Amino acid sequence: MGNEELLNETGKYWNSRYEENRTGWDLSQASPPLKNYIDTLANKNAAILIPGCGNAYEAEYLLSKGFTNITLIDIAPTLVNKLKEQFKGKPINVILGNFFEHNGKYDLMLEQTFFCALDPSLRKKYVEKSYSLLNANGKIAGVLFGVLFEKEGPPFGGTKEEYELLFKPKFSFLQFDVCKTSIAPRMGNELFIEFEKKPG
Ligand SMILES: C[S@@+](CC[C@H](N)C(=O)[O-])C[C@H]1O[C@@H](n2cnc3c(N)ncnc32)[C@H](O)[C@@H]1O
């Protein structure tokens, strides 16, 4: 499958999930672990990317805290049109597109059920793409599922050991533990990560 075709197929799949309201991942609020993390950030001008942003409650939270440089990217057109309307006039760049085709430079990437939405065959590419999108000492922070699911994904689960091997060549681990502030249904099943881009 070519890139264009893959984009169309992936976009169609996720778009239909939004159009049919089959959005079981959606928290209807900013993810509590991400909120806590955002509260620790001092630089309100940091360039922040939220890939696979969905309804982007975290972006609303960032705005409410005075952050000025936020980029959202998602592959689902209906959702992105809604977000463009919602964030009109706000310091938020809303992009309809494929994360893997995106070019830009960021200080921070926030991860909330985007990694687990991707086919596991794309995980190495996710690490490499994130690395290339980040400035020196840039970070990925957020949550990853730390369990394997019996049902075919998405969401696709994983283990800490797998993620260690995957991210270690490109990132240093500043935080990498079972998340203590997950929402109740995910409690114990998420790892909170703060990974810093290694030099090189
Ligand atoms: C499980 S949802 C999570 C949405 C949001 N992060 C949340 O937690 O509510 C995964 C999101 O990733 C988007 N997505 C999937 N593949 C993508 C890709 N290659 N590039 C950009 N967005 C993608 C989907 O459209 C969907 O909005």
mmCIF file with all atom_site columns, C-alpha atoms and ligand atoms in Angstrom:
data_model
loop_
_atom_site.group_PDB
_atom_site.id
_atom_site.type_symbol
_atom_site.label_atom_id
_atom_site.label_alt_id
_atom_site.label_comp_id
_atom_site.label_asym_id
_atom_site.label_entity_id
_atom_site.label_seq_id
_atom_site.pdbx_PDB_ins_code
_atom_site.Cartn_x
_atom_site.Cartn_y
_atom_site.Cartn_z
_atom_site.occupancy
_atom_site.B_iso_or_equiv
_atom_site.pdbx_formal_charge
_atom_site.auth_seq_id
_atom_site.auth_comp_id
_atom_site.auth_asym_id
_atom_site.auth_atom_id
_atom_site.pdbx_PDB_model_num
ATOM   1   C CA  . MET A 1 1   ? 0.000   0.000   0.000  1.00 0.00 ? 1   MET A CA  1
ATOM   2   C CA  . GLY A 1 2   ? 1.387   3.446   -0.951 1.00 0.00 ? 2   GLY A CA  1
ATOM   3   C CA  . ASN A 1 3   ? 1.549   6.350   1.499  1.00 0.00 ? 3   ASN A CA  1
ATOM   4   C CA  . GLU A 1 4   ? -1.430  8.175   0.008  1.00 0.00 ? 4   GLU A CA  1
ATOM   5   C CA  . GLU A 1 5   ? -3.564  5.057   0.131  1.00 0.00 ? 5   GLU A CA  1
ATOM   6   C CA  . LEU A 1 6   ? -2.493  4.273   3.680  1.00 0.00 ? 6   LEU A CA  1
ATOM   7   C CA  . LEU A 1 7   ? -3.369  7.834   4.724  1.00 0.00 ? 7   LEU A CA  1
ATOM   8   C CA  . ASN A 1 8   ? -6.778  7.534   3.120  1.00 0.00 ? 8   ASN A CA  1
ATOM   9   C CA  . GLU A 1 9   ? -7.509  4.151   4.660  1.00 0.00 ? 9   GLU A CA  1
ATOM   10  C CA  . THR A 1 10  ? -6.309  5.144   8.126  1.00 0.00 ? 10  THR A CA  1
ATOM   11  C CA  . GLY A 1 11  ? -8.107  8.480   7.918  1.00 0.00 ? 11  GLY A CA  1
ATOM   12  C CA  . LYS A 1 12  ? -11.324 6.786   6.814  1.00 0.00 ? 12  LYS A CA  1
ATOM   13  C CA  . TYR A 1 13  ? -11.156 4.269   9.632  1.00 0.00 ? 13  TYR A CA  1
ATOM   14  C CA  . TRP A 1 14  ? -10.691 6.887   12.366 1.00 0.00 ? 14  TRP A CA  1
ATOM   15  C CA  . ASN A 1 15  ? -13.115 9.295   10.770 1.00 0.00 ? 15  ASN A CA  1
ATOM   16  C CA  . SER A 1 16  ? -15.848 6.670   10.828 1.00 0.00 ? 16  SER A CA  1
ATOM   17  C CA  . ARG A 1 17  ? -15.159 6.089   14.526 1.00 0.00 ? 17  ARG A CA  1
ATOM   18  C CA  . TYR A 1 18  ? -15.835 9.785   15.200 1.00 0.00 ? 18  TYR A CA  1
ATOM   19  C CA  . GLU A 1 19  ? -18.832 9.971   12.867 1.00 0.00 ? 19  GLU A CA  1
ATOM   20  C CA  . GLU A 1 20  ? -20.417 6.906   14.469 1.00 0.00 ? 20  GLU A CA  1
ATOM   21  C CA  . ASN A 1 21  ? -19.502 8.028   17.985 1.00 0.00 ? 21  ASN A CA  1
ATOM   22  C CA  . ARG A 1 22  ? -17.467 4.877   18.628 1.00 0.00 ? 22  ARG A CA  1
ATOM   23  C CA  . THR A 1 23  ? -14.903 6.739   20.701 1.00 0.00 ? 23  THR A CA  1
ATOM   24  C CA  . GLY A 1 24  ? -14.472 4.604   23.784 1.00 0.00 ? 24  GLY A CA  1
ATOM   25  C CA  . TRP A 1 25  ? -11.003 6.103   24.367 1.00 0.00 ? 25  TRP A CA  1
ATOM   26  C CA  . ASP A 1 26  ? -12.359 9.624   24.771 1.00 0.00 ? 26  ASP A CA  1
ATOM   27  C CA  . LEU A 1 27  ? -12.174 10.843  28.378 1.00 0.00 ? 27  LEU A CA  1
ATOM   28  C CA  . SER A 1 28  ? -14.379 13.953  27.868 1.00 0.00 ? 28  SER A CA  1
ATOM   29  C CA  . GLN A 1 29  ? -11.742 15.808  29.877 1.00 0.00 ? 29  GLN A CA  1
ATOM   30  C CA  . ALA A 1 30  ? -7.993  16.356  29.881 1.00 0.00 ? 30  ALA A CA  1
ATOM   31  C CA  . SER A 1 31  ? -6.203  13.210  30.971 1.00 0.00 ? 31  SER A CA  1
ATOM   32  C CA  . PRO A 1 32  ? -5.357  13.614  34.703 1.00 0.00 ? 32  PRO A CA  1
ATOM   33  C CA  . PRO A 1 33  ? -1.710  12.423  34.408 1.00 0.00 ? 33  PRO A CA  1
ATOM   34  C CA  . LEU A 1 34  ? -1.140  14.835  31.541 1.00 0.00 ? 34  LEU A CA  1
ATOM   35  C CA  . LYS A 1 35  ? -2.745  17.664  33.487 1.00 0.00 ? 35  LYS A CA  1
ATOM   36  C CA  . ASN A 1 36  ? -0.424  16.983  36.419 1.00 0.00 ? 36  ASN A CA  1
ATOM   37  C CA  . TYR A 1 37  ? 2.551   16.947  34.097 1.00 0.00 ? 37  TYR A CA  1
ATOM   38  C CA  . ILE A 1 38  ? 1.517   20.167  32.357 1.00 0.00 ? 38  ILE A CA  1
ATOM   39  C CA  . ASP A 1 39  ? 1.273   21.794  35.795 1.00 0.00 ? 39  ASP A CA  1
ATOM   40  C CA  . THR A 1 40  ? 5.012   21.173  36.268 1.00 0.00 ? 40  THR A CA  1
ATOM   41  C CA  . LEU A 1 41  ? 6.035   22.987  33.063 1.00 0.00 ? 41  LEU A CA  1
ATOM   42  C CA  . ALA A 1 42  ? 7.580   26.416  33.500 1.00 0.00 ? 42  ALA A CA  1
ATOM   43  C CA  . ASN A 1 43  ? 8.153   27.468  29.887 1.00 0.00 ? 43  ASN A CA  1
ATOM   44  C CA  . LYS A 1 44  ? 4.774   28.601  28.563 1.00 0.00 ? 44  LYS A CA  1
ATOM   45  C CA  . ASN A 1 45  ? 6.329   29.251  25.152 1.00 0.00 ? 45  ASN A CA  1
ATOM   46  C CA  . ALA A 1 46  ? 7.537   25.691  24.654 1.00 0.00 ? 46  ALA A CA  1
ATOM   47  C CA  . ALA A 1 47  ? 6.575   24.287  21.250 1.00 0.00 ? 47  ALA A CA  1
ATOM   48  C CA  . ILE A 1 48  ? 4.184   21.456  22.048 1.00 0.00 ? 48  ILE A CA  1
ATOM   49  C CA  . LEU A 1 49  ? 2.863   18.813  19.651 1.00 0.00 ? 49  LEU A CA  1
ATOM   50  C CA  . ILE A 1 50  ? -0.112  16.576  20.378 1.00 0.00 ? 50  ILE A CA  1
ATOM   51  C CA  . PRO A 1 51  ? -0.191  13.830  17.736 1.00 0.00 ? 51  PRO A CA  1
ATOM   52  C CA  . GLY A 1 52  ? -3.434  11.887  17.224 1.00 0.00 ? 52  GLY A CA  1
ATOM   53  C CA  . CYS A 1 53  ? -4.977  14.601  19.349 1.00 0.00 ? 53  CYS A CA  1
ATOM   54  C CA  . GLY A 1 54  ? -8.615  13.459  19.155 1.00 0.00 ? 54  GLY A CA  1
ATOM   55  C CA  . ASN A 1 55  ? -10.894 15.938  20.903 1.00 0.00 ? 55  ASN A CA  1
ATOM   56  C CA  . ALA A 1 56  ? -7.809  17.656  22.313 1.00 0.00 ? 56  ALA A CA  1
ATOM   57  C CA  . TYR A 1 57  ? -8.983  18.331  25.865 1.00 0.00 ? 57  TYR A CA  1
ATOM   58  C CA  . GLU A 1 58  ? -5.290  18.596  26.778 1.00 0.00 ? 58  GLU A CA  1
ATOM   59  C CA  . ALA A 1 59  ? -4.979  21.510  24.337 1.00 0.00 ? 59  ALA A CA  1
ATOM   60  C CA  . GLU A 1 60  ? -7.844  23.314  26.097 1.00 0.00 ? 60  GLU A CA  1
ATOM   61  C CA  . TYR A 1 61  ? -6.017  22.747  29.358 1.00 0.00 ? 61  TYR A CA  1
ATOM   62  C CA  . LEU A 1 62  ? -2.736  24.061  27.948 1.00 0.00 ? 62  LEU A CA  1
ATOM   63  C CA  . LEU A 1 63  ? -4.562  27.170  26.716 1.00 0.00 ? 63  LEU A CA  1
ATOM   64  C CA  . SER A 1 64  ? -6.140  27.736  30.116 1.00 0.00 ? 64  SER A CA  1
ATOM   65  C CA  . LYS A 1 65  ? -2.637  27.632  31.630 1.00 0.00 ? 65  LYS A CA  1
ATOM   66  C CA  . GLY A 1 66  ? -1.264  30.229  29.230 1.00 0.00 ? 66  GLY A CA  1
ATOM   67  C CA  . PHE A 1 67  ? 0.714   28.074  26.802 1.00 0.00 ? 67  PHE A CA  1
ATOM   68  C CA  . THR A 1 68  ? 1.264   29.900  23.532 1.00 0.00 ? 68  THR A CA  1
ATOM   69  C CA  . ASN A 1 69  ? 2.700   27.434  21.014 1.00 0.00 ? 69  ASN A CA  1
ATOM   70  C CA  . ILE A 1 70  ? 0.527   24.360  20.550 1.00 0.00 ? 70  ILE A CA  1
ATOM   71  C CA  . THR A 1 71  ? 0.222   22.165  17.464 1.00 0.00 ? 71  THR A CA  1
ATOM   72  C CA  . LEU A 1 72  ? -2.396  19.458  17.027 1.00 0.00 ? 72  LEU A CA  1
ATOM   73  C CA  . ILE A 1 73  ? -2.301  16.852  14.295 1.00 0.00 ? 73  ILE A CA  1
ATOM   74  C CA  . ASP A 1 74  ? -4.891  14.203  13.534 1.00 0.00 ? 74  ASP A CA  1
ATOM   75  C CA  . ILE A 1 75  ? -5.736  12.132  10.492 1.00 0.00 ? 75  ILE A CA  1
ATOM   76  C CA  . ALA A 1 76  ? -9.557  12.187  10.849 1.00 0.00 ? 76  ALA A CA  1
ATOM   77  C CA  . PRO A 1 77  ? -11.021 15.012  8.694  1.00 0.00 ? 77  PRO A CA  1
ATOM   78  C CA  . THR A 1 78  ? -14.389 15.421  10.445 1.00 0.00 ? 78  THR A CA  1
ATOM   79  C CA  . LEU A 1 79  ? -12.677 15.735  13.800 1.00 0.00 ? 79  LEU A CA  1
ATOM   80  C CA  . VAL A 1 80  ? -10.052 18.161  12.512 1.00 0.00 ? 80  VAL A CA  1
ATOM   81  C CA  . ASN A 1 81  ? -12.691 20.404  10.899 1.00 0.00 ? 81  ASN A CA  1
ATOM   82  C CA  . LYS A 1 82  ? -14.437 20.570  14.267 1.00 0.00 ? 82  LYS A CA  1
ATOM   83  C CA  . LEU A 1 83  ? -11.176 21.408  16.045 1.00 0.00 ? 83  LEU A CA  1
ATOM   84  C CA  . LYS A 1 84  ? -10.338 24.149  13.529 1.00 0.00 ? 84  LYS A CA  1
ATOM   85  C CA  . GLU A 1 85  ? -13.673 25.780  14.303 1.00 0.00 ? 85  GLU A CA  1
ATOM   86  C CA  . GLN A 1 86  ? -13.283 25.261  18.052 1.00 0.00 ? 86  GLN A CA  1
ATOM   87  C CA  . PHE A 1 87  ? -9.809  26.793  18.238 1.00 0.00 ? 87  PHE A CA  1
ATOM   88  C CA  . LYS A 1 88  ? -10.329 29.641  15.755 1.00 0.00 ? 88  LYS A CA  1
ATOM   89  C CA  . GLY A 1 89  ? -8.435  32.727  16.961 1.00 0.00 ? 89  GLY A CA  1
ATOM   90  C CA  . LYS A 1 90  ? -6.512  30.753  19.618 1.00 0.00 ? 90  LYS A CA  1
ATOM   91  C CA  . PRO A 1 91  ? -2.733  30.187  19.537 1.00 0.00 ? 91  PRO A CA  1
ATOM   92  C CA  . ILE A 1 92  ? -3.188  26.636  18.293 1.00 0.00 ? 92  ILE A CA  1
ATOM   93  C CA  . ASN A 1 93  ? -2.113  25.228  14.966 1.00 0.00 ? 93  ASN A CA  1
ATOM   94  C CA  . VAL A 1 94  ? -4.561  22.486  13.939 1.00 0.00 ? 94  VAL A CA  1
ATOM   95  C CA  . ILE A 1 95  ? -3.313  20.175  11.191 1.00 0.00 ? 95  ILE A CA  1
ATOM   96  C CA  . LEU A 1 96  ? -5.143  17.514  9.237  1.00 0.00 ? 96  LEU A CA  1
ATOM   97  C CA  . GLY A 1 97  ? -2.456  14.988  8.402  1.00 0.00 ? 97  GLY A CA  1
ATOM   98  C CA  . ASN A 1 98  ? -0.444  11.906  9.061  1.00 0.00 ? 98  ASN A CA  1
ATOM   99  C CA  . PHE A 1 99  ? 1.969   12.136  11.978 1.00 0.00 ? 99  PHE A CA  1
ATOM   100 C CA  . PHE A 1 100 ? 4.528   10.148  10.004 1.00 0.00 ? 100 PHE A CA  1
ATOM   101 C CA  . GLU A 1 101 ? 4.492   12.710  7.184  1.00 0.00 ? 101 GLU A CA  1
ATOM   102 C CA  . HIS A 1 102 ? 4.575   15.748  9.455  1.00 0.00 ? 102 HIS A CA  1
ATOM   103 C CA  . ASN A 1 103 ? 7.564   18.098  9.557  1.00 0.00 ? 103 ASN A CA  1
ATOM   104 C CA  . GLY A 1 104 ? 8.248   20.495  12.373 1.00 0.00 ? 104 GLY A CA  1
ATOM   105 C CA  . LYS A 1 105 ? 10.352  21.032  15.495 1.00 0.00 ? 105 LYS A CA  1
ATOM   106 C CA  . TYR A 1 106 ? 8.994   20.750  19.010 1.00 0.00 ? 106 TYR A CA  1
ATOM   107 C CA  . ASP A 1 107 ? 10.218  20.884  22.577 1.00 0.00 ? 107 ASP A CA  1
ATOM   108 C CA  . LEU A 1 108 ? 7.575   18.485  23.827 1.00 0.00 ? 108 LEU A CA  1
ATOM   109 C CA  . MET A 1 109 ? 5.268   15.842  22.449 1.00 0.00 ? 109 MET A CA  1
ATOM   110 C CA  . LEU A 1 110 ? 2.307   14.819  24.597 1.00 0.00 ? 110 LEU A CA  1
ATOM   111 C CA  . GLU A 1 111 ? 1.258   11.171  24.337 1.00 0.00 ? 111 GLU A CA  1
ATOM   112 C CA  . GLN A 1 112 ? -2.293  10.125  25.165 1.00 0.00 ? 112 GLN A CA  1
ATOM   113 C CA  . THR A 1 113 ? -3.643  6.983   23.427 1.00 0.00 ? 113 THR A CA  1
ATOM   114 C CA  . PHE A 1 114 ? -1.972  7.768   20.102 1.00 0.00 ? 114 PHE A CA  1
ATOM   115 C CA  . PHE A 1 115 ? 0.866   5.232   20.310 1.00 0.00 ? 115 PHE A CA  1
ATOM   116 C CA  . CYS A 1 116 ? -1.602  2.462   21.237 1.00 0.00 ? 116 CYS A CA  1
ATOM   117 C CA  . ALA A 1 117 ? -3.820  3.389   18.276 1.00 0.00 ? 117 ALA A CA  1
ATOM   118 C CA  . LEU A 1 118 ? -1.038  2.584   15.815 1.00 0.00 ? 118 LEU A CA  1
ATOM   119 C CA  . ASP A 1 119 ? -0.376  -0.862  14.447 1.00 0.00 ? 119 ASP A CA  1
ATOM   120 C CA  . PRO A 1 120 ? 2.583   -2.258  16.440 1.00 0.00 ? 120 PRO A CA  1
ATOM   121 C CA  . SER A 1 121 ? 4.521   -2.637  13.176 1.00 0.00 ? 121 SER A CA  1
ATOM   122 C CA  . LEU A 1 122 ? 4.776   1.190   13.237 1.00 0.00 ? 122 LEU A CA  1
ATOM   123 C CA  . ARG A 1 123 ? 6.323   1.459   16.698 1.00 0.00 ? 123 ARG A CA  1
ATOM   124 C CA  . LYS A 1 124 ? 9.932   1.731   15.559 1.00 0.00 ? 124 LYS A CA  1
ATOM   125 C CA  . LYS A 1 125 ? 8.861   4.378   13.053 1.00 0.00 ? 125 LYS A CA  1
ATOM   126 C CA  . TYR A 1 126 ? 7.031   6.238   15.864 1.00 0.00 ? 126 TYR A CA  1
ATOM   127 C CA  . VAL A 1 127 ? 10.248  6.374   17.881 1.00 0.00 ? 127 VAL A CA  1
ATOM   128 C CA  . GLU A 1 128 ? 12.290  7.581   14.916 1.00 0.00 ? 128 GLU A CA  1
ATOM   129 C CA  . LYS A 1 129 ? 9.690   10.138  13.838 1.00 0.00 ? 129 LYS A CA  1
ATOM   130 C CA  . SER A 1 130 ? 9.302   11.506  17.364 1.00 0.00 ? 130 SER A CA  1
ATOM   131 C CA  . TYR A 1 131 ? 13.070  11.781  17.644 1.00 0.00 ? 131 TYR A CA  1
ATOM   132 C CA  . SER A 1 132 ? 13.284  13.750  14.395 1.00 0.00 ? 132 SER A CA  1
ATOM   133 C CA  . LEU A 1 133 ? 10.428  16.085  15.400 1.00 0.00 ? 133 LEU A CA  1
ATOM   134 C CA  . LEU A 1 134 ? 12.022  17.047  18.707 1.00 0.00 ? 134 LEU A CA  1
ATOM   135 C CA  . ASN A 1 135 ? 14.556  19.778  19.385 1.00 0.00 ? 135 ASN A CA  1
ATOM   136 C CA  . ALA A 1 136 ? 17.724  18.974  21.356 1.00 0.00 ? 136 ALA A CA  1
ATOM   137 C CA  . ASN A 1 137 ? 16.669  17.723  24.806 1.00 0.00 ? 137 ASN A CA  1
ATOM   138 C CA  . GLY A 1 138 ? 13.077  17.593  23.599 1.00 0.00 ? 138 GLY A CA  1
ATOM   139 C CA  . LYS A 1 139 ? 10.721  15.251  25.419 1.00 0.00 ? 139 LYS A CA  1
ATOM   140 C CA  . ILE A 1 140 ? 7.866   12.842  24.931 1.00 0.00 ? 140 ILE A CA  1
ATOM   141 C CA  . ALA A 1 141 ? 5.617   12.781  27.993 1.00 0.00 ? 141 ALA A CA  1
ATOM   142 C CA  . GLY A 1 142 ? 2.348   11.089  28.761 1.00 0.00 ? 142 GLY A CA  1
ATOM   143 C CA  . VAL A 1 143 ? 0.971   7.604   29.146 1.00 0.00 ? 143 VAL A CA  1
ATOM   144 C CA  . LEU A 1 144 ? 1.461   4.248   27.419 1.00 0.00 ? 144 LEU A CA  1
ATOM   145 C CA  . PHE A 1 145 ? -0.504  1.116   28.182 1.00 0.00 ? 145 PHE A CA  1
ATOM   146 C CA  . GLY A 1 146 ? 1.697   -1.226  30.190 1.00 0.00 ? 146 GLY A CA  1
ATOM   147 C CA  . VAL A 1 147 ? -0.425  -4.324  29.630 1.00 0.00 ? 147 VAL A CA  1
ATOM   148 C CA  . LEU A 1 148 ? -1.228  -6.664  26.756 1.00 0.00 ? 148 LEU A CA  1
ATOM   149 C CA  . PHE A 1 149 ? -4.858  -6.902  25.643 1.00 0.00 ? 149 PHE A CA  1
ATOM   150 C CA  . GLU A 1 150 ? -6.541  -10.158 24.644 1.00 0.00 ? 150 GLU A CA  1
ATOM   151 C CA  . LYS A 1 151 ? -8.728  -8.442  22.075 1.00 0.00 ? 151 LYS A CA  1
ATOM   152 C CA  . GLU A 1 152 ? -7.240  -7.401  18.748 1.00 0.00 ? 152 GLU A CA  1
ATOM   153 C CA  . GLY A 1 153 ? -6.464  -3.663  18.767 1.00 0.00 ? 153 GLY A CA  1
ATOM   154 C CA  . PRO A 1 154 ? -6.674  -0.801  18.566 1.00 0.00 ? 154 PRO A CA  1
ATOM   155 C CA  . PRO A 1 155 ? -5.850  -0.235  21.318 1.00 0.00 ? 155 PRO A CA  1
ATOM   156 C CA  . PHE A 1 156 ? -2.650  -2.259  21.087 1.00 0.00 ? 156 PHE A CA  1
ATOM   157 C CA  . GLY A 1 157 ? -0.995  -2.850  24.447 1.00 0.00 ? 157 GLY A CA  1
ATOM   158 C CA  . GLY A 1 158 ? 2.604   -3.547  25.332 1.00 0.00 ? 158 GLY A CA  1
ATOM   159 C CA  . THR A 1 159 ? 5.041   -4.048  28.171 1.00 0.00 ? 159 THR A CA  1
ATOM   160 C CA  . LYS A 1 160 ? 7.599   -1.876  29.882 1.00 0.00 ? 160 LYS A CA  1
ATOM   161 C CA  . GLU A 1 161 ? 10.327  -4.273  28.737 1.00 0.00 ? 161 GLU A CA  1
ATOM   162 C CA  . GLU A 1 162 ? 9.289   -3.896  25.109 1.00 0.00 ? 162 GLU A CA  1
ATOM   163 C CA  . TYR A 1 163 ? 9.176   -0.106  25.347 1.00 0.00 ? 163 TYR A CA  1
ATOM   164 C CA  . GLU A 1 164 ? 12.581  -0.029  27.065 1.00 0.00 ? 164 GLU A CA  1
ATOM   165 C CA  . LEU A 1 165 ? 14.172  -1.822  24.125 1.00 0.00 ? 165 LEU A CA  1
ATOM   166 C CA  . LEU A 1 166 ? 12.285  0.290   21.621 1.00 0.00 ? 166 LEU A CA  1
ATOM   167 C CA  . PHE A 1 167 ? 13.024  3.756   23.033 1.00 0.00 ? 167 PHE A CA  1
ATOM   168 C CA  . LYS A 1 168 ? 16.445  3.196   24.621 1.00 0.00 ? 168 LYS A CA  1
ATOM   169 C CA  . PRO A 1 169 ? 18.546  3.849   21.490 1.00 0.00 ? 169 PRO A CA  1
ATOM   170 C CA  . LYS A 1 170 ? 17.039  7.337   21.076 1.00 0.00 ? 170 LYS A CA  1
ATOM   171 C CA  . PHE A 1 171 ? 15.726  8.484   24.476 1.00 0.00 ? 171 PHE A CA  1
ATOM   172 C CA  . SER A 1 172 ? 16.780  8.712   28.128 1.00 0.00 ? 172 SER A CA  1
ATOM   173 C CA  . PHE A 1 173 ? 14.135  7.736   30.642 1.00 0.00 ? 173 PHE A CA  1
ATOM   174 C CA  . LEU A 1 174 ? 13.364  10.520  33.140 1.00 0.00 ? 174 LEU A CA  1
ATOM   175 C CA  . GLN A 1 175 ? 10.091  8.942   34.282 1.00 0.00 ? 175 GLN A CA  1
ATOM   176 C CA  . PHE A 1 176 ? 8.953   5.432   33.432 1.00 0.00 ? 176 PHE A CA  1
ATOM   177 C CA  . ASP A 1 177 ? 6.690   3.978   36.111 1.00 0.00 ? 177 ASP A CA  1
ATOM   178 C CA  . VAL A 1 178 ? 3.197   2.696   36.673 1.00 0.00 ? 178 VAL A CA  1
ATOM   179 C CA  . CYS A 1 179 ? 0.989   5.778   36.538 1.00 0.00 ? 179 CYS A CA  1
ATOM   180 C CA  . LYS A 1 180 ? -0.603  6.652   39.878 1.00 0.00 ? 180 LYS A CA  1
ATOM   181 C CA  . THR A 1 181 ? -3.122  9.172   38.566 1.00 0.00 ? 181 THR A CA  1
ATOM   182 C CA  . SER A 1 182 ? -4.795  7.185   35.778 1.00 0.00 ? 182 SER A CA  1
ATOM   183 C CA  . ILE A 1 183 ? -8.573  7.295   35.467 1.00 0.00 ? 183 ILE A CA  1
ATOM   184 C CA  . ALA A 1 184 ? -10.186 4.450   37.464 1.00 0.00 ? 184 ALA A CA  1
ATOM   185 C CA  . PRO A 1 185 ? -10.767 1.997   34.562 1.00 0.00 ? 185 PRO A CA  1
ATOM   186 C CA  . ARG A 1 186 ? -7.109  2.309   33.502 1.00 0.00 ? 186 ARG A CA  1
ATOM   187 C CA  . MET A 1 187 ? -5.562  2.371   36.978 1.00 0.00 ? 187 MET A CA  1
ATOM   188 C CA  . GLY A 1 188 ? -2.549  0.053   37.097 1.00 0.00 ? 188 GLY A CA  1
ATOM   189 C CA  . ASN A 1 189 ? -2.613  -0.445  33.328 1.00 0.00 ? 189 ASN A CA  1
ATOM   190 C CA  . GLU A 1 190 ? -0.740  2.692   32.295 1.00 0.00 ? 190 GLU A CA  1
ATOM   191 C CA  . LEU A 1 191 ? 2.892   3.720   32.497 1.00 0.00 ? 191 LEU A CA  1
ATOM   192 C CA  . PHE A 1 192 ? 3.713   7.383   32.885 1.00 0.00 ? 192 PHE A CA  1
ATOM   193 C CA  . ILE A 1 193 ? 6.611   8.300   30.628 1.00 0.00 ? 193 ILE A CA  1
ATOM   194 C CA  . GLU A 1 194 ? 8.873   11.294  30.338 1.00 0.00 ? 194 GLU A CA  1
ATOM   195 C CA  . PHE A 1 195 ? 11.546  10.473  27.763 1.00 0.00 ? 195 PHE A CA  1
ATOM   196 C CA  . GLU A 1 196 ? 14.253  12.931  26.756 1.00 0.00 ? 196 GLU A CA  1
ATOM   197 C CA  . LYS A 1 197 ? 15.840  12.934  23.319 1.00 0.00 ? 197 LYS A CA  1
ATOM   198 C CA  . LYS A 1 198 ? 19.437  11.708  23.458 1.00 0.00 ? 198 LYS A CA  1
ATOM   199 C CA  . PRO A 1 199 ? 22.095  13.760  21.676 1.00 0.00 ? 199 PRO A CA  1
ATOM   200 C CA  . GLY A 1 200 ? 23.187  12.512  18.303 1.00 0.00 ? 200 GLY A CA  1
HETATM 201 C C1  . LIG B 2 .   ? -7.466  6.328   20.204 1.00 0.00 ? 1   LIG B C1  1
HETATM 202 S S1  . LIG B 2 .   ? -7.629  7.888   19.464 1.00 0.00 ? 1   LIG B S1  1
HETATM 203 C C2  . LIG B 2 .   ? -6.969  8.963   20.721 1.00 0.00 ? 1   LIG B C2  1
HETATM 204 C C3  . LIG B 2 .   ? -7.380  10.387  20.585 1.00 0.00 ? 1   LIG B C3  1
HETATM 205 C C4  . LIG B 2 .   ? -6.916  11.295  21.730 1.00 0.00 ? 1   LIG B C4  1
HETATM 206 N N1  . LIG B 2 .   ? -5.492  11.284  21.874 1.00 0.00 ? 1   LIG B N1  1
HETATM 207 C C5  . LIG B 2 .   ? -7.598  10.892  23.008 1.00 0.00 ? 1   LIG B C5  1
HETATM 208 O O1  . LIG B 2 .   ? -6.922  10.349  23.891 1.00 0.00 ? 1   LIG B O1  1
HETATM 209 O O2  . LIG B 2 .   ? -8.796  11.118  23.126 1.00 0.00 ? 1   LIG B O2  1
HETATM 210 C C6  . LIG B 2 .   ? -6.314  7.883   18.269 1.00 0.00 ? 1   LIG B C6  1
HETATM 211 C C7  . LIG B 2 .   ? -6.282  9.139   17.414 1.00 0.00 ? 1   LIG B C7  1
HETATM 212 O O3  . LIG B 2 .   ? -5.156  9.086   16.551 1.00 0.00 ? 1   LIG B O3  1
HETATM 213 C C8  . LIG B 2 .   ? -5.544  9.527   15.241 1.00 0.00 ? 1   LIG B C8  1
HETATM 214 N N2  . LIG B 2 .   ? -4.597  8.908   14.302 1.00 0.00 ? 1   LIG B N2  1
HETATM 215 C C9  . LIG B 2 .   ? -4.451  7.597   14.015 1.00 0.00 ? 1   LIG B C9  1
HETATM 216 N N3  . LIG B 2 .   ? -3.423  7.412   13.168 1.00 0.00 ? 1   LIG B N3  1
HETATM 217 C C10 . LIG B 2 .   ? -2.897  8.645   12.918 1.00 0.00 ? 1   LIG B C10 1
HETATM 218 C C11 . LIG B 2 .   ? -1.795  9.107   12.152 1.00 0.00 ? 1   LIG B C11 1
HETATM 219 N N4  . LIG B 2 .   ? -1.018  8.261   11.453 1.00 0.00 ? 1   LIG B N4  1
HETATM 220 N N5  . LIG B 2 .   ? -1.535  10.421  12.141 1.00 0.00 ? 1   LIG B N5  1
HETATM 221 C C12 . LIG B 2 .   ? -2.294  11.303  12.855 1.00 0.00 ? 1   LIG B C12 1
HETATM 222 N N6  . LIG B 2 .   ? -3.346  10.910  13.605 1.00 0.00 ? 1   LIG B N6  1
HETATM 223 C C13 . LIG B 2 .   ? -3.647  9.605   13.645 1.00 0.00 ? 1   LIG B C13 1
HETATM 224 C C14 . LIG B 2 .   ? -6.985  9.084   15.111 1.00 0.00 ? 1   LIG B C14 1
HETATM 225 O O4  . LIG B 2 .   ? -7.709  9.804   14.162 1.00 0.00 ? 1   LIG B O4  1
HETATM 226 C C15 . LIG B 2 .   ? -7.508  9.313   16.536 1.00 0.00 ? 1   LIG B C15 1
HETATM 227 O O5  . LIG B 2 .   ? -8.027  10.604  16.701 1.00 0.00 ? 1   LIG B O5  1
#
